[in-house]
């Protein structure tokens, strides 16, 4: 069983920064591709960023590329999302997710989400 808990969300002004964290339970964290997704009110959940098990490969949605950075610390079973130059359209609930198969092959485990609100 894999459990994930996100933290670090909050209210920030446009142009500001936040760092989200996702702590993952279980000894197999280092075997999972980890991803961040978000869902804004009235919209479908969308992909934000992902990182391979080793950290060697990262993937970003075009809307966040150059502003967001995903990293992981396998010794701490934690994945991070550094969000800079935030925009009001980044407002959403952010979820971390884990995939044993790699990015693009579906995510099996999800956290409960953390709210990010960017004011204009």
Short mmCIF file of N, CA, C and O in Angstrom, two decimals:
data_model
loop_
_atom_site.label_atom_id
_atom_site.label_comp_id
_atom_site.label_asym_id
_atom_site.label_seq_id
_atom_site.Cartn_x
_atom_site.Cartn_y
_atom_site.Cartn_z
N UNK A 1 0.84 -1.18 0.00
CA UNK A 1 0.00 0.00 0.00
C UNK A 1 0.88 1.25 0.00
O UNK A 1 1.82 1.36 0.78
N UNK A 2 0.59 2.17 -0.89
CA UNK A 2 1.33 3.42 -0.98
C UNK A 2 0.42 4.54 -0.53
O UNK A 2 -0.71 4.67 -1.01
N UNK A 3 0.89 5.33 0.39
CA UNK A 3 0.13 6.49 0.84
C UNK A 3 0.95 7.74 0.61
O UNK A 3 2.17 7.73 0.80
N UNK A 4 0.27 8.81 0.20
CA UNK A 4 0.96 10.05 -0.10
C UNK A 4 0.25 11.20 0.56
O UNK A 4 -0.98 11.27 0.55
N UNK A 5 1.02 12.13 1.09
CA UNK A 5 0.47 13.30 1.74
C UNK A 5 1.15 14.54 1.18
O UNK A 5 2.37 14.70 1.31
N UNK A 6 0.35 15.41 0.54
CA UNK A 6 0.87 16.66 0.00
C UNK A 6 0.83 17.75 1.06
O UNK A 6 -0.03 17.75 1.94
N UNK A 7 1.72 18.70 0.92
CA UNK A 7 1.74 19.87 1.78
C UNK A 7 2.39 21.01 1.02
O UNK A 7 3.00 20.81 -0.03
N UNK A 8 2.24 22.21 1.59
CA UNK A 8 2.91 23.38 1.02
C UNK A 8 2.00 24.31 0.23
O UNK A 8 2.45 25.36 -0.23
N UNK A 9 0.75 23.93 0.06
CA UNK A 9 -0.16 24.81 -0.64
C UNK A 9 -0.51 26.04 0.19
O UNK A 9 -0.16 26.13 1.37
N UNK A 10 -1.18 26.98 -0.43
CA UNK A 10 -1.57 28.19 0.27
C UNK A 10 -1.98 29.28 -0.68
O UNK A 10 -2.22 29.03 -1.87
N UNK A 11 -2.07 30.48 -0.14
CA UNK A 11 -2.45 31.67 -0.90
C UNK A 11 -1.21 32.49 -1.18
O UNK A 11 -0.43 32.79 -0.26
N UNK A 12 -1.03 32.87 -2.43
CA UNK A 12 0.14 33.66 -2.82
C UNK A 12 -0.28 34.66 -3.89
O UNK A 12 -1.23 34.41 -4.64
N UNK A 13 0.40 35.78 -3.93
CA UNK A 13 0.11 36.77 -4.96
C UNK A 13 0.74 36.36 -6.29
O UNK A 13 1.75 35.63 -6.32
N UNK A 14 0.17 36.85 -7.36
CA UNK A 14 0.73 36.59 -8.68
C UNK A 14 2.19 37.04 -8.72
O UNK A 14 2.54 38.10 -8.18
N UNK A 15 3.02 36.21 -9.33
CA UNK A 15 4.45 36.48 -9.38
C UNK A 15 5.22 35.83 -8.24
O UNK A 15 6.46 35.80 -8.28
N UNK A 16 4.51 35.33 -7.25
CA UNK A 16 5.15 34.71 -6.11
C UNK A 16 5.52 33.26 -6.34
O UNK A 16 5.38 32.73 -7.46
N UNK A 17 5.99 32.63 -5.27
CA UNK A 17 6.47 31.24 -5.36
C UNK A 17 5.89 30.40 -4.23
O UNK A 17 5.58 30.92 -3.15
N UNK A 18 5.80 29.12 -4.49
CA UNK A 18 5.44 28.12 -3.49
C UNK A 18 6.20 26.85 -3.80
O UNK A 18 6.51 26.58 -4.96
N UNK A 19 6.46 26.06 -2.77
CA UNK A 19 7.04 24.74 -2.98
C UNK A 19 6.12 23.70 -2.36
O UNK A 19 5.88 23.72 -1.15
N UNK A 20 5.63 22.81 -3.18
CA UNK A 20 4.81 21.72 -2.71
C UNK A 20 5.69 20.52 -2.40
O UNK A 20 6.69 20.28 -3.07
N UNK A 21 5.29 19.77 -1.39
CA UNK A 21 5.97 18.53 -1.04
C UNK A 21 4.96 17.39 -1.03
O UNK A 21 3.78 17.61 -0.73
N UNK A 22 5.44 16.22 -1.32
CA UNK A 22 4.60 15.03 -1.26
C UNK A 22 5.41 13.93 -0.60
O UNK A 22 6.39 13.44 -1.18
N UNK A 23 5.03 13.59 0.62
CA UNK A 23 5.70 12.53 1.36
C UNK A 23 5.01 11.21 1.08
O UNK A 23 3.78 11.11 1.17
N UNK A 24 5.81 10.22 0.74
CA UNK A 24 5.28 8.92 0.31
C UNK A 24 5.70 7.83 1.28
O UNK A 24 6.87 7.72 1.63
N UNK A 25 4.75 7.03 1.70
CA UNK A 25 5.06 5.90 2.56
C UNK A 25 5.42 4.69 1.71
O UNK A 25 5.03 4.59 0.55
N UNK A 26 6.15 3.76 2.31
CA UNK A 26 6.50 2.55 1.57
C UNK A 26 7.95 2.53 1.16
O UNK A 26 8.56 3.57 0.88
N UNK A 27 8.51 1.33 1.09
CA UNK A 27 9.92 1.18 0.81
C UNK A 27 10.23 1.21 -0.68
O UNK A 27 11.39 1.21 -1.07
N UNK A 28 9.20 1.24 -1.53
CA UNK A 28 9.43 1.16 -2.96
C UNK A 28 9.32 2.52 -3.65
O UNK A 28 9.19 2.58 -4.86
N UNK A 29 9.40 3.58 -2.88
CA UNK A 29 9.26 4.93 -3.46
C UNK A 29 10.22 5.12 -4.61
O UNK A 29 9.86 5.67 -5.65
N UNK A 30 11.45 4.67 -4.45
CA UNK A 30 12.46 4.92 -5.47
C UNK A 30 12.17 4.19 -6.77
O UNK A 30 12.81 4.45 -7.79
N UNK A 31 11.21 3.28 -6.78
CA UNK A 31 10.88 2.54 -7.99
C UNK A 31 9.79 3.22 -8.81
O UNK A 31 9.50 2.81 -9.93
N UNK A 32 9.15 4.25 -8.24
CA UNK A 32 8.01 4.87 -8.89
C UNK A 32 8.38 6.13 -9.65
O UNK A 32 9.18 6.94 -9.18
N UNK A 33 7.78 6.29 -10.81
CA UNK A 33 7.71 7.61 -11.43
C UNK A 33 6.69 8.42 -10.64
O UNK A 33 5.63 7.91 -10.29
N UNK A 34 7.04 9.65 -10.33
CA UNK A 34 6.16 10.51 -9.55
C UNK A 34 5.67 11.67 -10.42
O UNK A 34 6.43 12.23 -11.21
N UNK A 35 4.42 12.02 -10.22
CA UNK A 35 3.85 13.11 -11.00
C UNK A 35 3.06 14.08 -10.15
O UNK A 35 2.66 13.75 -9.03
N UNK A 36 2.89 15.27 -10.67
CA UNK A 36 2.00 16.27 -10.10
C UNK A 36 0.91 16.58 -11.12
O UNK A 36 1.19 16.76 -12.31
N UNK A 37 -0.30 16.64 -10.62
CA UNK A 37 -1.46 17.00 -11.43
C UNK A 37 -2.22 18.11 -10.70
O UNK A 37 -1.98 18.35 -9.51
N UNK A 38 -3.11 18.76 -11.40
CA UNK A 38 -3.93 19.79 -10.76
C UNK A 38 -5.32 19.80 -11.35
O UNK A 38 -5.54 19.39 -12.48
N UNK A 39 -6.24 20.28 -10.54
CA UNK A 39 -7.63 20.40 -11.00
C UNK A 39 -8.21 21.71 -10.49
O UNK A 39 -8.28 21.94 -9.28
N UNK A 40 -8.58 22.55 -11.42
CA UNK A 40 -9.21 23.82 -11.10
C UNK A 40 -10.72 23.62 -11.06
O UNK A 40 -11.25 22.69 -11.67
N UNK A 41 -11.43 24.51 -10.37
CA UNK A 41 -12.90 24.37 -10.28
C UNK A 41 -13.53 24.35 -11.66
O UNK A 41 -13.24 25.19 -12.52
N UNK A 42 -14.39 23.37 -11.89
CA UNK A 42 -15.10 23.28 -13.15
C UNK A 42 -14.29 22.74 -14.31
O UNK A 42 -14.77 22.70 -15.44
N UNK A 43 -13.05 22.32 -14.02
CA UNK A 43 -12.18 21.82 -15.09
C UNK A 43 -11.74 20.39 -14.79
O UNK A 43 -11.79 19.94 -13.66
N UNK A 44 -11.28 19.72 -15.82
CA UNK A 44 -10.76 18.37 -15.63
C UNK A 44 -9.35 18.43 -15.03
O UNK A 44 -8.63 19.41 -15.18
N UNK A 45 -9.00 17.34 -14.39
CA UNK A 45 -7.65 17.24 -13.85
C UNK A 45 -6.64 17.23 -15.01
O UNK A 45 -6.86 16.58 -16.03
N UNK A 46 -5.53 17.94 -14.82
CA UNK A 46 -4.53 18.01 -15.88
C UNK A 46 -3.14 17.71 -15.34
O UNK A 46 -2.84 17.96 -14.17
N UNK A 47 -2.32 17.20 -16.22
CA UNK A 47 -0.94 16.91 -15.90
C UNK A 47 -0.14 18.19 -15.72
O UNK A 47 -0.33 19.16 -16.47
N UNK A 48 0.76 18.19 -14.74
CA UNK A 48 1.61 19.35 -14.51
C UNK A 48 3.08 18.99 -14.75
O UNK A 48 3.76 19.62 -15.55
N UNK A 49 3.56 17.95 -14.05
CA UNK A 49 4.97 17.59 -14.17
C UNK A 49 5.16 16.16 -13.69
O UNK A 49 4.35 15.64 -12.92
N UNK A 50 6.25 15.53 -14.14
CA UNK A 50 6.58 14.18 -13.69
C UNK A 50 8.09 14.01 -13.67
O UNK A 50 8.82 14.73 -14.36
N UNK A 51 8.52 13.03 -12.87
CA UNK A 51 9.95 12.76 -12.74
C UNK A 51 10.15 11.25 -12.65
O UNK A 51 9.40 10.56 -11.96
N UNK A 52 11.14 10.75 -13.37
CA UNK A 52 11.41 9.32 -13.36
C UNK A 52 11.97 8.86 -12.02
O UNK A 52 12.33 9.68 -11.16
N UNK A 53 12.05 7.55 -11.82
CA UNK A 53 12.46 7.01 -10.54
C UNK A 53 13.85 7.50 -10.13
O UNK A 53 14.12 7.73 -8.96
N UNK A 54 14.73 7.68 -11.10
CA UNK A 54 16.09 8.11 -10.79
C UNK A 54 16.23 9.62 -10.74
O UNK A 54 17.25 10.14 -10.28
N UNK A 55 15.25 10.31 -11.27
CA UNK A 55 15.36 11.76 -11.38
C UNK A 55 16.01 12.22 -12.66
O UNK A 55 16.14 13.42 -12.90
N UNK A 56 16.43 11.28 -13.46
CA UNK A 56 17.16 11.63 -14.68
C UNK A 56 16.27 12.24 -15.75
O UNK A 56 16.74 13.01 -16.59
N UNK A 57 14.99 11.89 -15.73
CA UNK A 57 14.05 12.39 -16.74
C UNK A 57 12.94 13.17 -16.06
O UNK A 57 12.38 12.72 -15.06
N UNK A 58 12.63 14.32 -16.63
CA UNK A 58 11.51 15.12 -16.14
C UNK A 58 10.62 15.51 -17.32
O UNK A 58 11.08 15.59 -18.47
N UNK A 59 9.37 15.76 -17.01
CA UNK A 59 8.37 16.08 -18.02
C UNK A 59 7.51 17.21 -17.48
O UNK A 59 7.20 17.24 -16.29
N UNK A 60 7.14 18.14 -18.35
CA UNK A 60 6.35 19.29 -17.93
C UNK A 60 5.25 19.61 -18.93
O UNK A 60 5.44 19.44 -20.14
N UNK A 61 4.14 20.07 -18.40
CA UNK A 61 3.12 20.64 -19.27
C UNK A 61 3.65 21.95 -19.83
O UNK A 61 4.41 22.67 -19.16
N UNK A 62 3.24 22.28 -21.02
CA UNK A 62 3.75 23.50 -21.66
C UNK A 62 3.38 24.75 -20.88
O UNK A 62 4.09 25.74 -20.89
N UNK A 63 2.26 24.68 -20.16
CA UNK A 63 1.79 25.85 -19.41
C UNK A 63 2.66 26.18 -18.21
O UNK A 63 2.59 27.30 -17.69
N UNK A 64 3.48 25.23 -17.76
CA UNK A 64 4.30 25.47 -16.57
C UNK A 64 5.79 25.38 -16.86
O UNK A 64 6.61 25.72 -15.98
N UNK A 65 6.16 24.95 -18.04
CA UNK A 65 7.57 24.77 -18.36
C UNK A 65 8.31 26.10 -18.23
O UNK A 65 7.84 27.13 -18.71
N UNK A 66 9.44 26.04 -17.55
CA UNK A 66 10.22 27.24 -17.31
C UNK A 66 9.86 27.97 -16.03
O UNK A 66 10.60 28.84 -15.58
N UNK A 67 8.73 27.62 -15.45
CA UNK A 67 8.31 28.24 -14.19
C UNK A 67 8.29 27.24 -13.03
O UNK A 67 8.58 27.62 -11.89
N UNK A 68 7.96 25.99 -13.32
CA UNK A 68 7.87 24.96 -12.29
C UNK A 68 9.04 23.99 -12.44
O UNK A 68 9.49 23.71 -13.56
N UNK A 69 9.48 23.44 -11.31
CA UNK A 69 10.55 22.44 -11.32
C UNK A 69 10.17 21.29 -10.39
O UNK A 69 9.85 21.53 -9.22
N UNK A 70 10.23 20.08 -10.92
CA UNK A 70 9.96 18.89 -10.11
C UNK A 70 11.28 18.22 -9.75
O UNK A 70 12.19 18.10 -10.59
N UNK A 71 11.40 17.85 -8.48
CA UNK A 71 12.58 17.14 -8.01
C UNK A 71 12.13 16.06 -7.03
O UNK A 71 10.97 16.04 -6.60
N UNK A 72 13.04 15.18 -6.69
CA UNK A 72 12.72 14.14 -5.72
C UNK A 72 13.95 13.84 -4.88
O UNK A 72 15.09 14.01 -5.31
N UNK A 73 13.67 13.36 -3.66
CA UNK A 73 14.72 12.93 -2.76
C UNK A 73 14.35 11.52 -2.33
O UNK A 73 13.49 11.34 -1.46
N UNK A 74 14.97 10.54 -2.93
CA UNK A 74 14.61 9.15 -2.65
C UNK A 74 14.98 8.73 -1.22
O UNK A 74 14.37 7.82 -0.67
N UNK A 75 15.96 9.39 -0.63
CA UNK A 75 16.32 9.08 0.75
C UNK A 75 15.24 9.54 1.72
O UNK A 75 15.10 8.98 2.81
N UNK A 76 14.47 10.54 1.31
CA UNK A 76 13.41 11.07 2.16
C UNK A 76 12.01 10.66 1.68
O UNK A 76 11.01 11.11 2.25
N UNK A 77 11.95 9.85 0.63
CA UNK A 77 10.64 9.43 0.09
C UNK A 77 9.74 10.63 -0.19
O UNK A 77 8.55 10.62 0.12
N UNK A 78 10.32 11.64 -0.79
CA UNK A 78 9.58 12.89 -1.00
C UNK A 78 9.81 13.42 -2.41
O UNK A 78 10.95 13.38 -2.91
N UNK A 79 8.76 13.93 -3.01
CA UNK A 79 8.85 14.62 -4.29
C UNK A 79 8.38 16.05 -4.09
O UNK A 79 7.51 16.33 -3.26
N UNK A 80 9.01 16.96 -4.81
CA UNK A 80 8.75 18.39 -4.64
C UNK A 80 8.30 19.01 -5.96
O UNK A 80 8.66 18.55 -7.04
N UNK A 81 7.56 20.10 -5.83
CA UNK A 81 7.23 20.91 -6.99
C UNK A 81 7.49 22.36 -6.61
O UNK A 81 6.75 22.94 -5.83
N UNK A 82 8.56 22.91 -7.15
CA UNK A 82 8.86 24.32 -6.94
C UNK A 82 8.12 25.11 -8.00
O UNK A 82 8.32 24.89 -9.20
N UNK A 83 7.30 26.04 -7.56
CA UNK A 83 6.47 26.83 -8.47
C UNK A 83 6.86 28.29 -8.34
O UNK A 83 6.71 28.89 -7.28
N UNK A 84 7.38 28.85 -9.41
CA UNK A 84 7.78 30.25 -9.46
C UNK A 84 6.92 31.01 -10.46
O UNK A 84 6.26 30.42 -11.30
N UNK A 85 6.96 32.33 -10.35
CA UNK A 85 6.21 33.20 -11.27
C UNK A 85 4.77 32.73 -11.40
O UNK A 85 4.23 32.60 -12.51
N UNK A 86 4.15 32.51 -10.27
CA UNK A 86 2.79 31.98 -10.27
C UNK A 86 1.80 32.97 -10.88
O UNK A 86 1.94 34.19 -10.74
N UNK A 87 0.80 32.38 -11.55
CA UNK A 87 -0.23 33.16 -12.21
C UNK A 87 -1.60 32.77 -11.63
O UNK A 87 -1.76 31.66 -11.13
N UNK A 88 -2.57 33.66 -11.74
CA UNK A 88 -3.91 33.29 -11.23
C UNK A 88 -4.44 31.99 -11.85
O UNK A 88 -5.15 31.22 -11.18
N UNK A 89 -4.08 31.73 -13.09
CA UNK A 89 -4.55 30.50 -13.74
C UNK A 89 -3.89 29.24 -13.20
O UNK A 89 -4.27 28.13 -13.58
N UNK A 90 -2.91 29.38 -12.32
CA UNK A 90 -2.33 28.22 -11.64
C UNK A 90 -3.16 27.80 -10.43
O UNK A 90 -2.86 26.76 -9.81
N UNK A 91 -4.17 28.57 -10.09
CA UNK A 91 -5.03 28.23 -8.97
C UNK A 91 -5.72 26.89 -9.22
O UNK A 91 -6.36 26.70 -10.24
N UNK A 92 -5.55 25.98 -8.27
CA UNK A 92 -6.11 24.63 -8.41
C UNK A 92 -5.78 23.83 -7.16
O UNK A 92 -4.98 24.26 -6.32
N UNK A 93 -6.40 22.67 -7.07
CA UNK A 93 -5.95 21.67 -6.11
C UNK A 93 -4.88 20.84 -6.80
O UNK A 93 -5.09 20.34 -7.90
N UNK A 94 -3.74 20.72 -6.14
CA UNK A 94 -2.60 20.00 -6.70
C UNK A 94 -2.49 18.63 -6.03
O UNK A 94 -2.53 18.52 -4.80
N UNK A 95 -2.33 17.61 -6.88
CA UNK A 95 -2.24 16.24 -6.41
C UNK A 95 -0.91 15.62 -6.83
O UNK A 95 -0.47 15.83 -7.97
N UNK A 96 -0.31 14.86 -5.96
CA UNK A 96 0.82 14.05 -6.40
C UNK A 96 0.32 12.64 -6.68
O UNK A 96 -0.70 12.21 -6.14
N UNK A 97 1.04 11.94 -7.52
CA UNK A 97 0.64 10.61 -7.95
C UNK A 97 1.87 9.76 -8.22
O UNK A 97 2.94 10.29 -8.53
N UNK A 98 1.69 8.44 -8.12
CA UNK A 98 2.81 7.51 -8.31
C UNK A 98 2.47 6.48 -9.36
O UNK A 98 1.34 5.95 -9.39
N UNK A 99 3.45 6.19 -10.21
CA UNK A 99 3.27 5.17 -11.25
C UNK A 99 4.41 4.18 -11.21
O UNK A 99 5.57 4.56 -11.27
N UNK A 100 4.10 2.89 -11.14
CA UNK A 100 5.15 1.87 -11.19
C UNK A 100 5.62 1.58 -12.61
O UNK A 100 6.61 0.86 -12.81
N UNK A 101 4.93 2.16 -13.61
CA UNK A 101 5.22 1.80 -15.01
C UNK A 101 5.94 2.90 -15.77
O UNK A 101 6.48 2.65 -16.83
N UNK A 102 5.93 4.10 -15.24
CA UNK A 102 6.56 5.20 -15.96
C UNK A 102 5.55 6.21 -16.44
O UNK A 102 4.35 5.93 -16.55
N UNK A 103 6.04 7.40 -16.74
CA UNK A 103 5.16 8.47 -17.18
C UNK A 103 4.50 8.09 -18.50
O UNK A 103 5.13 7.61 -19.41
N UNK A 104 3.20 8.34 -18.57
CA UNK A 104 2.45 8.04 -19.77
C UNK A 104 1.75 6.69 -19.73
O UNK A 104 0.99 6.37 -20.65
N UNK A 105 1.99 5.92 -18.67
CA UNK A 105 1.40 4.59 -18.54
C UNK A 105 0.43 4.50 -17.39
O UNK A 105 0.11 3.41 -16.92
N UNK A 106 -0.04 5.63 -16.91
CA UNK A 106 -1.05 5.65 -15.87
C UNK A 106 -0.47 5.71 -14.48
O UNK A 106 0.61 5.19 -14.21
N UNK A 107 -1.18 6.38 -13.61
CA UNK A 107 -0.76 6.55 -12.22
C UNK A 107 -1.73 5.79 -11.32
O UNK A 107 -2.94 5.92 -11.43
N UNK A 108 -1.16 4.99 -10.43
CA UNK A 108 -1.98 4.09 -9.62
C UNK A 108 -2.35 4.67 -8.26
O UNK A 108 -3.36 4.28 -7.68
N UNK A 109 -1.52 5.54 -7.73
CA UNK A 109 -1.71 6.03 -6.36
C UNK A 109 -1.76 7.55 -6.37
O UNK A 109 -1.00 8.20 -7.09
N UNK A 110 -2.67 8.07 -5.54
CA UNK A 110 -2.90 9.52 -5.52
C UNK A 110 -2.96 10.03 -4.09
O UNK A 110 -3.45 9.34 -3.20
N UNK A 111 -2.48 11.27 -3.90
CA UNK A 111 -2.64 11.94 -2.63
C UNK A 111 -3.99 12.61 -2.54
O UNK A 111 -4.79 12.56 -3.46
N UNK A 112 -4.22 13.27 -1.40
CA UNK A 112 -5.53 13.89 -1.16
C UNK A 112 -5.62 15.30 -1.72
O UNK A 112 -6.70 15.87 -1.80
N UNK A 113 -4.48 15.86 -2.11
CA UNK A 113 -4.48 17.18 -2.73
C UNK A 113 -4.18 18.30 -1.76
O UNK A 113 -4.44 18.20 -0.56
N UNK A 114 -3.62 19.37 -2.29
CA UNK A 114 -3.37 20.58 -1.52
C UNK A 114 -3.77 21.78 -2.36
O UNK A 114 -3.48 21.83 -3.56
N UNK A 115 -4.45 22.73 -1.76
CA UNK A 115 -4.99 23.88 -2.49
C UNK A 115 -3.91 24.93 -2.72
O UNK A 115 -3.21 25.33 -1.78
N UNK A 116 -3.82 25.40 -3.94
CA UNK A 116 -2.97 26.53 -4.30
C UNK A 116 -3.87 27.62 -4.87
O UNK A 116 -4.62 27.36 -5.82
N UNK A 117 -3.81 28.79 -4.28
CA UNK A 117 -4.60 29.92 -4.75
C UNK A 117 -3.68 31.09 -5.04
O UNK A 117 -2.91 31.50 -4.18
N UNK A 118 -3.75 31.59 -6.28
CA UNK A 118 -2.91 32.70 -6.70
C UNK A 118 -3.82 33.90 -6.95
O UNK A 118 -4.69 33.86 -7.81
N UNK A 119 -3.59 34.94 -6.19
CA UNK A 119 -4.41 36.15 -6.33
C UNK A 119 -3.77 37.12 -7.31
O UNK A 119 -2.55 37.21 -7.41
N UNK A 120 -4.61 37.86 -8.00
CA UNK A 120 -4.10 38.82 -9.01
C UNK A 120 -3.85 40.19 -8.40
O UNK A 120 -4.19 40.45 -7.27
#
